[in-house]
Amino acid sequence: MTIITPSKTSSLGRLNRILSGSKYSDARYFILVDENTYSHCLAKLISNVEQLQSAEFFEVPVGEECKDIAIAQQLWETLLESDADRNTIIVNLGGGCVSDLGGFVAAGYKRGIRYINIPTSLIGMIDASIGGKTAVNVGASKNQVGFFLQPEITCIHPAFLDTLPDEEIFNGIFEMLKTFLIADPEKYHQLCEIILSGTLVVLPEMITACAEIKAAVVKQDPEDRSIRHILNFGHTFGHAIESFSRQPGQKPLPHGMAVGIGMVCALYLSVQKLGLGQEHLEYYRQVASKLVKMPQYSLADTEQILAFMRQDKKNADGEIRCVLMQELGAPVIDLPIDENELRTALLKIQ
Ligand code: GLY
C-alpha cells in the first residue's frame, strides 16, 4: 500500500506520476463519487491526473445510505456490463462511506481487484481511507458485513477540505485527537493548543503525522485482532452515544463528535481505574468543549446508551470492553468494564 501524504509537491501530481508508471499501463479506472464530490472534487482530480481522464464514473448517495448491498450489486452489474476485467481499478473519491463501499465492491469483484482511496473529508484522510476496512450496512447494523482489503494507494490532498463545513472538520479533529492521545502526546498537546487558541487550522503536517500513525498500527495488525484495537479509544462509548443521539427527540451527533464525547468517559475511567492524572481529563474536557457541547445525560438516558453498548462488536464473553489509558500515549486494550462504572462515566461527562 502506498500512502501519498501532503508535502511541498502536490499529492495529485504525485498520484499522476505513479499512475503513469508501467505497473498501471493496462489499468482501466472507474471513479466512485457522491453528489458533493461530483460537484466539488471530480473536475480537480481529473484535470490533475491524466490517467483518469478516460475513467467512467458512478454516483452513489451521500453518507451511510450508499453502504447498501443493493448499491454494491448495481456497481458489480455495471462493471460486468462494461467488461471490466481484473486490471480495473476503482477510485473512491469521497469520505469514509464512499471508500467503505468502493473497497467492498473491489474486494468482491472477480475475487478482488485494486482500489485507490482519494479521501475528501478529514476523517477519511486520517482514518477511514487507511487500513483496508471495507463494509456495507445490513439493516440497522453498521459495518457488520465487509472484507479486509488494503487500498493500492491512498492519496491525501488536503485542498479538498476547503469546501467542507466546520462541523465536518471538527468531526475529523476528534479522530486526530484520539490518534495523538494514544500514540503521540506531543502532537496531541500541539493540536489542543491550536484548538484552544480559537483559530482552528488543520496543518497538512498534522494530517501526515496522523495518517502515518494509523498506517503503522495497521501494519502491525491488519486484521484488527489485537494492537489495532488501540484505535478504538473512546469508541465503545462513542458508538453508543452516536446511536442514542439518533433516537426520536435527540439531536443526531456525527461519528467524530460522539467519539469526542466518548473520550471524556474513557479518560474518566482511565483516571479511576489505571491512575491516569486527573489533569489530563480536565484539559481534554476543556479542549473538546470548544468543538462540541457536552451533553448532560439523565439516568434514563444512560440506560439506553448502555443498551447500545451491550451490542458493541468489540464485546467478548458477554462483557463490555474498553480501551483505557495508563499514561498519554500508553493505551491498554480490551479491558472489561463493569456496567456501574460505565454508567458513572456517562454521568460525569459535564
Ligand atoms: N477506525 C479504526 C480502524 O480502522 O481500525
XYZ file of N, CA, C and O in Angstrom, residues 1-199:
796
model
N 0.845 -1.191 0.000
C 0.000 0.000 0.000
C 0.885 1.248 0.000
O 1.825 1.348 0.780
N 0.581 2.194 -0.885
C 1.326 3.461 -0.926
C 0.437 4.546 -0.346
O -0.736 4.653 -0.727
N 0.986 5.340 0.548
C 0.209 6.483 1.044
C 0.898 7.754 0.572
O 2.071 7.976 0.880
N 0.176 8.552 -0.203
C 0.723 9.832 -0.649
C 0.244 10.870 0.363
O -0.953 11.182 0.439
N 1.182 11.353 1.190
C 0.787 12.317 2.222
C 1.148 13.725 1.757
O 1.999 13.895 0.882
N 0.516 14.740 2.359
C 0.786 16.105 1.919
C 2.260 16.464 2.073
O 2.887 16.108 3.067
N 2.805 17.126 1.084
C 4.180 17.628 1.188
C 4.251 18.863 0.300
O 3.215 19.353 -0.169
N 5.462 19.312 0.009
C 5.554 20.550 -0.783
C 5.037 20.350 -2.207
O 4.519 21.259 -2.827
N 5.193 19.115 -2.729
C 4.670 18.893 -4.084
C 3.229 18.378 -3.970
O 2.867 17.734 -2.988
N 2.443 18.670 -4.995
C 1.019 18.325 -4.930
C 0.809 16.809 -4.881
O 1.429 16.043 -5.623
N -0.079 16.383 -3.996
C -0.379 14.944 -3.886
C -0.974 14.418 -5.184
O -0.678 13.301 -5.614
N -1.829 15.238 -5.817
C -2.439 14.763 -7.070
C -1.380 14.635 -8.161
O -1.429 13.716 -8.983
N -0.405 15.530 -8.135
C 0.703 15.435 -9.093
C 1.480 14.138 -8.888
O 1.851 13.460 -9.855
N 1.688 13.789 -7.617
C 2.425 12.537 -7.368
C 1.589 11.320 -7.758
O 2.102 10.350 -8.293
N 0.288 11.412 -7.550
C -0.581 10.306 -7.990
C -0.484 10.163 -9.506
O -0.377 9.048 -10.039
N -0.489 11.295 -10.197
C -0.391 11.283 -11.659
C 0.897 10.562 -12.093
O 0.874 9.712 -12.995
N 1.994 10.876 -11.409
C 3.264 10.237 -11.799
C 3.223 8.735 -11.526
O 3.651 7.937 -12.350
N 2.675 8.354 -10.383
C 2.628 6.913 -10.058
C 1.788 6.171 -11.101
O 2.176 5.131 -11.614
N 0.627 6.741 -11.437
C -0.269 6.033 -12.365
C 0.260 6.026 -13.804
O -0.215 5.252 -14.636
N 1.251 6.881 -14.080
C 1.861 6.850 -15.420
C 2.878 5.719 -15.541
O 3.379 5.449 -16.634
N 3.198 5.095 -14.415
C 4.220 4.034 -14.422
C 3.732 2.758 -15.086
O 2.527 2.548 -15.274
N 4.676 1.881 -15.415
C 4.339 0.667 -16.179
C 3.409 -0.270 -15.400
O 2.612 -0.996 -15.981
N 3.470 -0.198 -14.066
C 2.611 -1.080 -13.254
C 1.125 -0.860 -13.579
O 0.289 -1.738 -13.388
N 0.809 0.345 -14.045
C -0.603 0.674 -14.277
C -0.931 0.829 -15.761
O -1.993 1.342 -16.115
N -0.026 0.375 -16.638
C -0.236 0.664 -18.060
C -1.512 0.018 -18.606
O -2.123 0.560 -19.535
N -1.938 -1.127 -18.042
C -3.157 -1.777 -18.552
C -4.409 -1.414 -17.748
O -5.471 -1.988 -17.975
N -4.246 -0.520 -16.799
C -5.378 -0.281 -15.885
C -6.500 0.513 -16.555
O -6.264 1.363 -17.411
N -7.706 0.168 -16.131
C -8.882 0.927 -16.556
C -9.528 1.426 -15.263
O -9.601 0.669 -14.289
N -9.943 2.670 -15.260
C -10.374 3.262 -13.989
C -11.879 3.517 -13.966
O -12.486 3.873 -14.981
N -12.405 3.368 -12.780
C -13.831 3.508 -12.540
C -13.948 4.345 -11.260
O -13.542 3.890 -10.191
N -14.415 5.596 -11.389
C -14.387 6.501 -10.217
C -15.747 6.523 -9.514
O -16.776 6.723 -10.162
N -15.741 6.318 -8.193
C -16.972 6.457 -7.406
C -17.014 7.850 -6.806
O -16.036 8.275 -6.171
N -18.125 8.533 -6.981
C -18.306 9.860 -6.387
C -19.667 9.891 -5.687
O -20.513 9.025 -5.935
N -19.860 10.884 -4.817
C -21.230 11.177 -4.381
C -21.563 12.570 -4.921
O -20.727 13.185 -5.605
N -22.757 13.040 -4.593
C -23.190 14.324 -5.171
C -22.178 15.447 -4.862
O -21.861 16.270 -5.717
N -21.642 15.432 -3.606
C -20.726 16.513 -3.208
C -19.394 16.415 -3.929
O -18.858 17.414 -4.407
N -18.843 15.213 -3.994
C -17.512 15.115 -4.612
C -17.620 15.214 -6.133
O -16.669 15.632 -6.784
N -18.799 14.882 -6.660
C -19.009 15.101 -8.095
C -18.923 16.610 -8.379
O -18.245 17.051 -9.306
N -19.592 17.412 -7.528
C -19.618 18.863 -7.770
C -18.296 19.539 -7.419
O -17.888 20.458 -8.105
N -17.665 19.120 -6.314
C -16.546 19.915 -5.802
C -15.157 19.343 -6.066
O -14.175 20.063 -5.943
N -15.056 18.056 -6.371
C -13.713 17.451 -6.402
C -13.367 16.750 -7.726
O -12.190 16.651 -8.076
N -14.377 16.234 -8.430
C -14.074 15.381 -9.592
C -13.285 16.123 -10.677
O -12.277 15.608 -11.184
N -13.712 17.347 -11.010
C -13.035 18.086 -12.094
C -11.578 18.329 -11.722
O -10.668 18.183 -12.549
N -11.364 18.669 -10.474
C -9.999 18.950 -9.998
C -9.134 17.677 -10.107
O -7.975 17.733 -10.542
N -9.718 16.553 -9.734
C -8.966 15.292 -9.800
C -8.590 14.979 -11.244
O -7.425 14.732 -11.569
N -9.587 15.037 -12.111
C -9.358 14.640 -13.499
C -8.396 15.600 -14.203
O -7.558 15.177 -14.996
N -8.478 16.876 -13.837
C -7.575 17.803 -14.539
C -6.131 17.633 -14.077
O -5.214 18.053 -14.755
N -5.936 17.005 -12.920
C -4.564 16.827 -12.430
C -4.001 15.437 -12.678
O -2.801 15.224 -12.561
N -4.875 14.481 -12.919
C -4.390 13.096 -13.063
C -4.815 12.588 -14.441
O -5.951 12.155 -14.654
N -3.864 12.669 -15.343
C -4.115 12.367 -16.753
C -4.750 10.989 -16.968
O -5.656 10.823 -17.772
N -4.238 10.008 -16.226
C -4.713 8.630 -16.416
C -6.208 8.479 -16.123
O -6.823 7.509 -16.532
N -6.759 9.428 -15.378
C -8.174 9.296 -15.000
C -9.115 10.019 -15.965
O -10.325 9.988 -15.800
N -8.510 10.636 -17.004
C -9.355 11.437 -17.901
C -10.357 10.587 -18.692
O -11.419 11.053 -19.053
N -10.005 9.323 -18.928
C -10.951 8.483 -19.669
C -11.733 7.547 -18.740
O -12.395 6.607 -19.201
N -11.674 7.819 -17.435
C -12.369 6.925 -16.484
C -13.885 7.054 -16.626
O -14.395 8.113 -16.996
N -14.559 5.947 -16.309
C -16.020 6.034 -16.187
C -16.297 6.428 -14.746
O -15.479 6.157 -13.870
N -17.435 7.073 -14.485
C -17.726 7.330 -13.078
C -19.154 6.960 -12.717
O -20.016 6.828 -13.583
N -19.350 6.747 -11.437
C -20.633 6.269 -10.927
C -20.953 7.067 -9.677
O -20.113 7.177 -8.784
N -22.149 7.676 -9.654
C -22.507 8.494 -8.485
C -23.359 7.685 -7.505
O -24.310 7.021 -7.907
N -22.989 7.723 -6.236
C -23.730 6.986 -5.199
C -24.331 7.999 -4.212
O -23.880 9.139 -4.148
N -25.344 7.580 -3.431
C -25.948 8.526 -2.482
C -24.933 9.013 -1.441
O -23.973 8.297 -1.121
N -25.177 10.202 -0.914
C -24.285 10.788 0.099
C -24.470 10.047 1.436
O -25.572 9.665 1.788
N -23.387 9.829 2.153
C -23.444 9.317 3.528
C -23.699 7.818 3.591
O -23.550 7.086 2.608
N -24.131 7.381 4.783
C -24.296 5.943 5.061
C -25.258 5.257 4.082
O -25.183 4.050 3.884
N -26.138 6.042 3.488
C -27.130 5.477 2.559
C -26.468 4.699 1.405
O -27.055 3.777 0.855
N -25.235 5.082 1.074
C -24.580 4.398 -0.065
C -24.045 3.020 0.324
O -23.766 2.189 -0.534
N -23.927 2.770 1.636
C -23.296 1.497 2.048
C -24.354 0.387 2.095
O -24.683 -0.155 3.146
N -24.884 0.106 0.933
C -26.036 -0.781 0.823
C -25.673 -1.888 -0.170
O -25.142 -1.603 -1.243
N -26.002 -3.107 0.176
C -25.649 -4.240 -0.686
C -26.316 -4.095 -2.068
O -25.754 -4.531 -3.083
N -27.497 -3.443 -2.107
C -28.183 -3.266 -3.405
C -27.354 -2.331 -4.294
O -27.291 -2.520 -5.520
N -26.717 -1.340 -3.694
C -25.878 -0.426 -4.491
C -24.597 -1.158 -4.915
O -24.135 -1.014 -6.050
N -24.060 -1.969 -4.033
C -22.878 -2.767 -4.407
C -23.231 -3.661 -5.600
O -22.471 -3.772 -6.569
N -24.402 -4.273 -5.536
C -24.833 -5.153 -6.641
C -24.943 -4.382 -7.961
O -24.488 -4.856 -9.002
N -25.528 -3.163 -7.882
C -25.637 -2.324 -9.105
C -24.240 -2.050 -9.679
O -24.040 -2.064 -10.879
N -23.308 -1.775 -8.767
C -21.941 -1.477 -9.227
C -21.312 -2.706 -9.871
O -20.641 -2.608 -10.899
N -21.506 -3.887 -9.263
C -20.961 -5.108 -9.861
C -21.566 -5.333 -11.252
O -20.870 -5.699 -12.188
N -22.896 -5.079 -11.354
C -23.545 -5.265 -12.665
C -22.967 -4.282 -13.690
O -22.682 -4.659 -14.826
N -22.771 -3.034 -13.262
C -22.202 -2.030 -14.175
C -20.803 -2.451 -14.612
O -20.446 -2.334 -15.793
N -20.010 -2.940 -13.674
C -18.648 -3.373 -14.026
C -18.712 -4.524 -15.033
O -17.969 -4.545 -16.025
N -19.617 -5.467 -14.792
C -19.734 -6.614 -15.711
C -20.182 -6.156 -17.093
O -19.633 -6.580 -18.115
N -21.191 -5.254 -17.103
C -21.691 -4.765 -18.403
C -20.608 -4.013 -19.166
O -20.592 -4.010 -20.394
N -19.696 -3.368 -18.442
C -18.615 -2.646 -19.156
C -17.405 -3.545 -19.394
O -16.325 -3.032 -19.667
N -17.575 -4.860 -19.193
C -16.460 -5.805 -19.402
C -15.227 -5.437 -18.582
O -14.089 -5.564 -19.070
N -15.445 -4.957 -17.385
C -14.299 -4.604 -16.533
C -13.562 -5.887 -16.133
O -14.187 -6.831 -15.635
N -12.269 -5.917 -16.390
C -11.502 -7.125 -16.044
C -10.710 -6.882 -14.761
O -10.920 -5.896 -14.066
N -9.767 -7.807 -14.478
C -9.049 -7.702 -13.201
C -8.015 -6.570 -13.192
O -7.402 -6.295 -12.166
N -7.832 -5.908 -14.331
C -6.962 -4.722 -14.337
C -7.734 -3.447 -14.003
O -7.157 -2.363 -13.983
N -9.022 -3.604 -13.787
C -9.825 -2.425 -13.434
C -9.445 -1.957 -12.029
O -9.216 -2.769 -11.132
N -9.392 -0.646 -11.863
C -9.106 -0.081 -10.539
C -10.251 0.854 -10.170
O -10.618 1.735 -10.954
N -10.815 0.633 -8.989
C -11.880 1.526 -8.511
C -11.227 2.666 -7.743
O -10.365 2.447 -6.888
N -11.636 3.881 -8.083
C -11.074 5.074 -7.423
C -12.185 5.676 -6.567
O -13.221 6.092 -7.086
N -11.982 5.656 -5.264
C -13.011 6.158 -4.351
C -12.733 7.616 -4.023
O -11.813 7.919 -3.252
N -13.528 8.502 -4.587
C -13.336 9.934 -4.364
C -14.448 10.396 -3.418
O -15.580 10.656 -3.827
N -14.116 10.431 -2.125
C -15.149 10.814 -1.158
C -14.696 10.573 0.261
O -13.518 10.312 0.522
N -15.638 10.628 1.167
C -15.345 10.380 2.583
C -15.366 8.881 2.885
O -15.341 8.044 1.972
N -15.451 8.564 4.164
C -15.371 7.169 4.614
C -16.466 6.273 4.046
O -16.237 5.080 3.824
N -17.648 6.836 3.787
C -18.736 5.979 3.284
C -18.423 5.532 1.859
O -18.598 4.350 1.517
N -17.941 6.460 1.038
C -17.611 6.111 -0.357
C -16.465 5.086 -0.368
O -16.514 4.094 -1.109
N -15.455 5.285 0.478
C -14.331 4.330 0.437
C -14.718 2.973 1.035
O -14.251 1.933 0.573
N -15.607 2.956 2.027
C -16.085 1.669 2.564
C -16.813 0.884 1.471
O -16.599 -0.317 1.294
N -17.686 1.584 0.742
C -18.464 0.926 -0.314
C -17.556 0.514 -1.476
O -17.599 -0.633 -1.940
N -16.737 1.458 -1.942
C -15.888 1.159 -3.105
C -14.898 0.044 -2.808
O -14.638 -0.821 -3.658
N -14.370 0.034 -1.595
C -13.451 -1.043 -1.207
C -14.182 -2.384 -1.177
O -13.659 -3.415 -1.607
N -15.416 -2.368 -0.686
C -16.233 -3.583 -0.611
C -16.494 -4.127 -2.016
O -16.351 -5.328 -2.276
N -16.854 -3.222 -2.924
C -17.136 -3.647 -4.308
C -15.859 -4.213 -4.937
O -15.882 -5.263 -5.585
N -14.740 -3.543 -4.699
C -13.463 -4.025 -5.259
C -13.106 -5.396 -4.684
O -12.668 -6.290 -5.414
N -13.323 -5.571 -3.382
C -12.947 -6.845 -2.740
C -13.776 -8.009 -3.286
O -13.301 -9.146 -3.366
N -15.036 -7.716 -3.674
C -15.901 -8.798 -4.147
C -15.771 -9.061 -5.637
O -16.003 -10.188 -6.101
N -15.421 -8.042 -6.416
C -15.462 -8.187 -7.874
C -14.320 -9.075 -8.364
O -13.153 -8.826 -8.076
N -14.676 -10.108 -9.080
C -13.701 -11.087 -9.608
C -12.703 -11.502 -8.519
O -11.500 -11.590 -8.748
N -13.221 -11.687 -7.337
C -12.454 -12.124 -6.144
C -11.365 -11.130 -5.738
O -10.368 -11.496 -5.135
N -11.551 -9.891 -6.111
C -10.632 -8.859 -5.607
C -9.888 -8.132 -6.704
O -9.026 -8.704 -7.362
N -10.248 -6.863 -6.911
C -9.482 -6.001 -7.824
C -8.894 -4.858 -6.991
O -9.241 -4.704 -5.817
N -8.043 -4.063 -7.590
C -7.382 -2.990 -6.838
C -8.302 -1.767 -6.683
O -9.178 -1.552 -7.508
N -8.040 -1.016 -5.626
C -8.763 0.258 -5.475
C -7.847 1.318 -4.883
O -6.852 1.007 -4.225
N -8.197 2.555 -5.216
C -7.425 3.720 -4.750
C -8.366 4.605 -3.950
O -9.492 4.866 -4.388
N -7.922 5.038 -2.781
C -8.732 5.966 -1.996
C -8.211 7.390 -2.146
O -7.019 7.643 -1.937
N -9.117 8.290 -2.487
C -8.769 9.714 -2.507
C -9.758 10.389 -1.551
O -10.861 10.796 -1.950
N -9.397 10.418 -0.254
C -10.348 10.923 0.742
C -10.566 12.423 0.600
O -9.622 13.168 0.332
N -11.808 12.838 0.810
C -12.127 14.271 0.690
C -12.623 14.841 2.016
O -12.937 16.028 2.089
N -12.744 14.002 3.047
C -13.108 14.507 4.385
C -11.887 14.331 5.279
O -11.011 13.507 4.994
N -11.848 15.084 6.378
C -10.697 14.963 7.284
C -10.662 13.578 7.925
O -9.615 12.947 8.023
N -11.816 13.080 8.324
C -11.869 11.751 8.954
C -11.400 10.697 7.949
O -10.715 9.741 8.288
N -11.742 10.915 6.680
C -11.275 9.999 5.633
C -9.762 10.054 5.505
O -9.093 9.026 5.392
N -9.216 11.265 5.523
C -7.762 11.417 5.301
C -6.923 10.786 6.406
O -5.863 10.245 6.135
N -7.425 10.888 7.643
C -6.548 10.417 8.737
C -6.967 9.047 9.280
O -6.278 8.465 10.088
N -8.106 8.530 8.806
C -8.561 7.273 9.394
C -9.158 6.325 8.343
O -8.541 5.326 7.958
N -10.357 6.677 7.832
C -11.131 5.688 7.058
C -10.448 5.207 5.779
O -10.660 4.065 5.348
N -9.619 6.056 5.166
C -9.039 5.668 3.870
C -7.798 4.797 4.030
O -7.207 4.369 3.046
N -7.393 4.588 5.281
C -6.159 3.838 5.551
C -6.532 2.594 6.352
O -7.241 2.699 7.355
N -6.071 1.453 5.929
C -6.254 0.282 6.790
C -7.057 -0.851 6.207
O -7.136 -1.923 6.797
N -7.717 -0.628 5.052
C -8.322 -1.758 4.355
C -9.615 -2.295 4.934
O -10.034 -3.396 4.592
N -10.275 -1.531 5.814
C -11.593 -1.998 6.280
C -12.625 -1.550 5.253
O -12.712 -0.359 4.940
N -13.379 -2.494 4.712
C -14.433 -2.166 3.743
C -15.736 -2.738 4.281
O -15.706 -3.726 5.016
N -16.851 -2.123 3.972
C -18.101 -2.625 4.562
C -19.334 -2.050 3.892
O -19.292 -0.977 3.286
N -20.440 -2.805 4.053
C -21.774 -2.241 3.829
C -22.550 -2.439 5.135
O -22.108 -3.185 6.018
N -23.676 -1.760 5.251
C -24.525 -1.921 6.436
C -25.618 -2.935 6.124
O -26.095 -3.009 5.004
N -26.017 -3.699 7.142
C -27.125 -4.639 6.946
C -28.191 -4.275 7.972
O -27.933 -4.367 9.181
N -29.357 -3.820 7.483
C -30.394 -3.323 8.405
C -29.806 -2.183 9.219
O -29.110 -1.320 8.702
N -30.052 -2.245 10.539
C -29.552 -1.155 11.391
C -28.094 -1.395 11.816
O -27.500 -0.563 12.480
N -27.543 -2.550 11.458
C -26.176 -2.857 11.916
C -25.149 -2.257 10.972
O -25.097 -2.602 9.790
N -24.338 -1.380 11.531
C -23.323 -0.690 10.715
C -22.078 -1.552 10.587
O -21.602 -2.119 11.586
N -21.546 -1.631 9.379
C -20.222 -2.239 9.140
C -20.097 -3.691 9.586
O -19.014 -4.133 9.933
N -21.226 -4.423 9.594
C -21.120 -5.805 10.080
C -20.761 -6.782 8.958
O -20.424 -7.929 9.217
N -20.834 -6.329 7.706
C -20.503 -7.220 6.592
C -19.453 -6.522 5.731
O -19.698 -5.426 5.212
N -18.298 -7.127 5.624
C -17.247 -6.484 4.824
C -16.009 -7.356 4.742
O -15.994 -8.484 5.229
N -15.006 -6.819 4.093
C -13.745 -7.546 3.891
C -12.593 -6.648 4.325
O -12.712 -5.428 4.311
N -11.463 -7.301 4.618
C -10.220 -6.543 4.723
C -9.541 -6.627 3.367
O -9.275 -7.728 2.870
N -9.321 -5.499 2.743
C -8.524 -5.447 1.514
C -7.829 -4.090 1.503
O -8.497 -3.047 1.510
N -6.504 -4.101 1.526
C -5.775 -2.830 1.596
C -5.898 -2.077 0.272
O -5.831 -2.677 -0.793
N -6.070 -0.748 0.337
C -6.073 0.023 -0.922
C -4.700 -0.036 -1.570
O -3.686 -0.137 -0.879
N -4.702 0.015 -2.881
C -3.444 0.058 -3.623
C -2.699 1.355 -3.285
O -1.498 1.362 -3.031
N -3.442 2.449 -3.282
C -2.867 3.772 -2.991
C -3.906 4.559 -2.184
O -5.112 4.466 -2.463
N -3.440 5.307 -1.193
C -4.301 6.323 -0.580
C -3.639 7.666 -0.863
O -2.458 7.848 -0.551
N -4.356 8.552 -1.487
C -3.778 9.846 -1.889
C -4.471 10.968 -1.100
O -5.662 11.218 -1.285
N -3.712 11.590 -0.224
C -4.291 12.621 0.659
C -3.980 14.008 0.094
O -2.810 14.404 0.037
N -5.025 14.708 -0.290
C -4.877 16.030 -0.920
C -5.686 17.027 -0.064
O -6.900 17.183 -0.262
N -5.030 17.676 0.921
C -5.782 18.484 1.900
C -6.620 19.596 1.290
O -7.587 20.032 1.915
N -6.290 20.054 0.074
C -7.084 21.147 -0.509
C -8.555 20.747 -0.660
O -9.439 21.613 -0.690
N -8.841 19.440 -0.719
C -10.246 19.019 -0.806
C -11.037 19.419 0.447
O -12.262 19.435 0.436
N -10.320 19.710 1.553
C -11.031 20.076 2.789
C -11.640 21.472 2.702
O -12.530 21.805 3.471
N -11.152 22.267 1.747
C -11.572 23.673 1.700
C -13.077 23.851 1.518
O -13.624 24.885 1.894
N -13.732 22.865 0.938
C -15.171 23.040 0.672
C -16.034 22.489 1.824
O -17.257 22.516 1.741
N -15.378 21.969 2.879
C -16.175 21.310 3.929
C -16.684 22.291 4.983
O -15.976 23.229 5.354
N -17.896 22.027 5.525
C -18.377 22.866 6.638
C -17.567 22.581 7.912
O -16.984 21.502 8.061
N -17.564 23.557 8.850
C -16.786 23.412 10.092
C -17.096 22.107 10.818
O -16.215 21.449 11.346
N -18.375 21.758 10.857
C -18.763 20.571 11.634
C -18.030 19.323 11.126
O -17.612 18.468 11.902
N -17.878 19.235 9.810
C -17.169 18.095 9.212
C -15.697 18.090 9.637
O -15.100 17.038 9.865
N -15.125 19.294 9.737
C -13.727 19.391 10.157
C -13.612 18.977 11.626
O -12.744 18.176 12.002
N -14.528 19.463 12.479
C -14.484 19.112 13.911
C -14.556 17.593 14.079
O -13.889 16.998 14.923
N -15.398 16.994 13.255
C -15.567 15.546 13.274
C -14.225 14.829 13.113
O -13.898 13.898 13.848
N -13.461 15.297 12.126
C -12.145 14.692 11.885
C -11.151 15.054 12.967
O -10.295 14.252 13.328
N -11.280 16.269 13.509
C -10.338 16.709 14.547
C -10.402 15.768 15.752
O -9.386 15.437 16.362
N -11.611 15.295 16.104
C -11.700 14.388 17.254
C -10.949 13.080 16.995
O -10.300 12.543 17.890
N -11.026 12.567 15.763
C -10.261 11.336 15.470
C -8.762 11.637 15.490
O -7.958 10.777 15.854
N -8.398 12.860 15.109
C -6.974 13.232 15.186
C -6.534 13.286 16.643
O -5.462 12.787 17.011
N -7.368 13.910 17.485
C -7.033 13.987 18.917
C -6.866 12.578 19.482
O -5.924 12.304 20.228
N -7.766 11.690 19.082
C -7.675 10.303 19.563
C -6.358 9.665 19.157
O -5.658 9.065 19.973
N -6.006 9.827 17.883
C -4.786 9.176 17.386
C -3.558 9.708 18.120
O -2.687 8.938 18.535
N -3.500 11.020 18.313
C -2.339 11.588 19.008
C -2.361 11.216 20.501
O -1.312 10.977 21.095
N -3.563 11.150 21.099
C -3.649 10.751 22.516
C -3.044 9.367 22.739
O -2.321 9.146 23.703
N -3.328 8.449 21.819
C -2.852 7.077 22.043
C -1.401 6.884 21.609
O -0.769 5.912 22.010
N -0.880 7.792 20.769
C 0.431 7.482 20.181
C 1.445 8.608 20.179
O 2.635 8.339 20.029
N 1.021 9.855 20.309
C 1.999 10.948 20.198
C 1.553 12.136 21.067
O 0.971 13.107 20.562
N 1.826 12.055 22.398
C 1.357 13.099 23.315
C 1.823 14.500 22.932
O 1.090 15.474 23.140
N 3.011 14.612 22.316
C 3.495 15.947 21.959
C 2.583 16.580 20.892
O 2.155 17.725 21.011
N 2.284 15.785 19.869
C 1.390 16.295 18.806
C -0.010 16.559 19.378
O -0.699 17.487 18.972
N -0.413 15.702 20.325
C -1.721 15.902 20.971
C -1.772 17.289 21.600
O -2.721 18.052 21.383
N -0.732 17.638 22.354
C -0.723 18.946 23.006
C -0.670 20.079 21.990
O -1.327 21.098 22.156
N 0.096 19.875 20.921
C 0.152 20.918 19.869
C -1.237 21.165 19.282
O -1.672 22.303 19.128
N -1.921 20.064 18.975
C -3.252 20.208 18.369
C -4.218 20.851 19.368
O -5.013 21.734 19.011
N -4.136 20.446 20.635
C -5.016 21.034 21.664
C -4.778 22.532 21.770
O -5.727 23.312 21.888
N -3.523 22.934 21.730
C -3.225 24.370 21.858
C -3.795 25.141 20.667
O -4.296 26.247 20.818
N -3.734 24.532 19.470
C -4.341 25.185 18.289
C -5.845 25.358 18.520
O -6.421 26.415 18.268
N -6.475 24.308 19.045
C -7.932 24.374 19.268
C -8.245 25.445 20.325
O -9.145 26.277 20.156
N -7.477 25.454 21.414
C -7.735 26.416 22.494
C -7.488 27.853 22.042
O -8.098 28.780 22.553
N -6.605 28.014 21.053
C -6.309 29.376 20.573
C -7.522 29.980 19.861
O -7.584 31.180 19.639
N -8.482 29.125 19.498
C -9.714 29.620 18.881
C -9.630 29.766 17.364
O -10.613 30.061 16.716
N -8.448 29.540 16.792
C -8.327 29.607 15.325
C -7.901 28.230 14.847
O -6.740 27.852 14.974
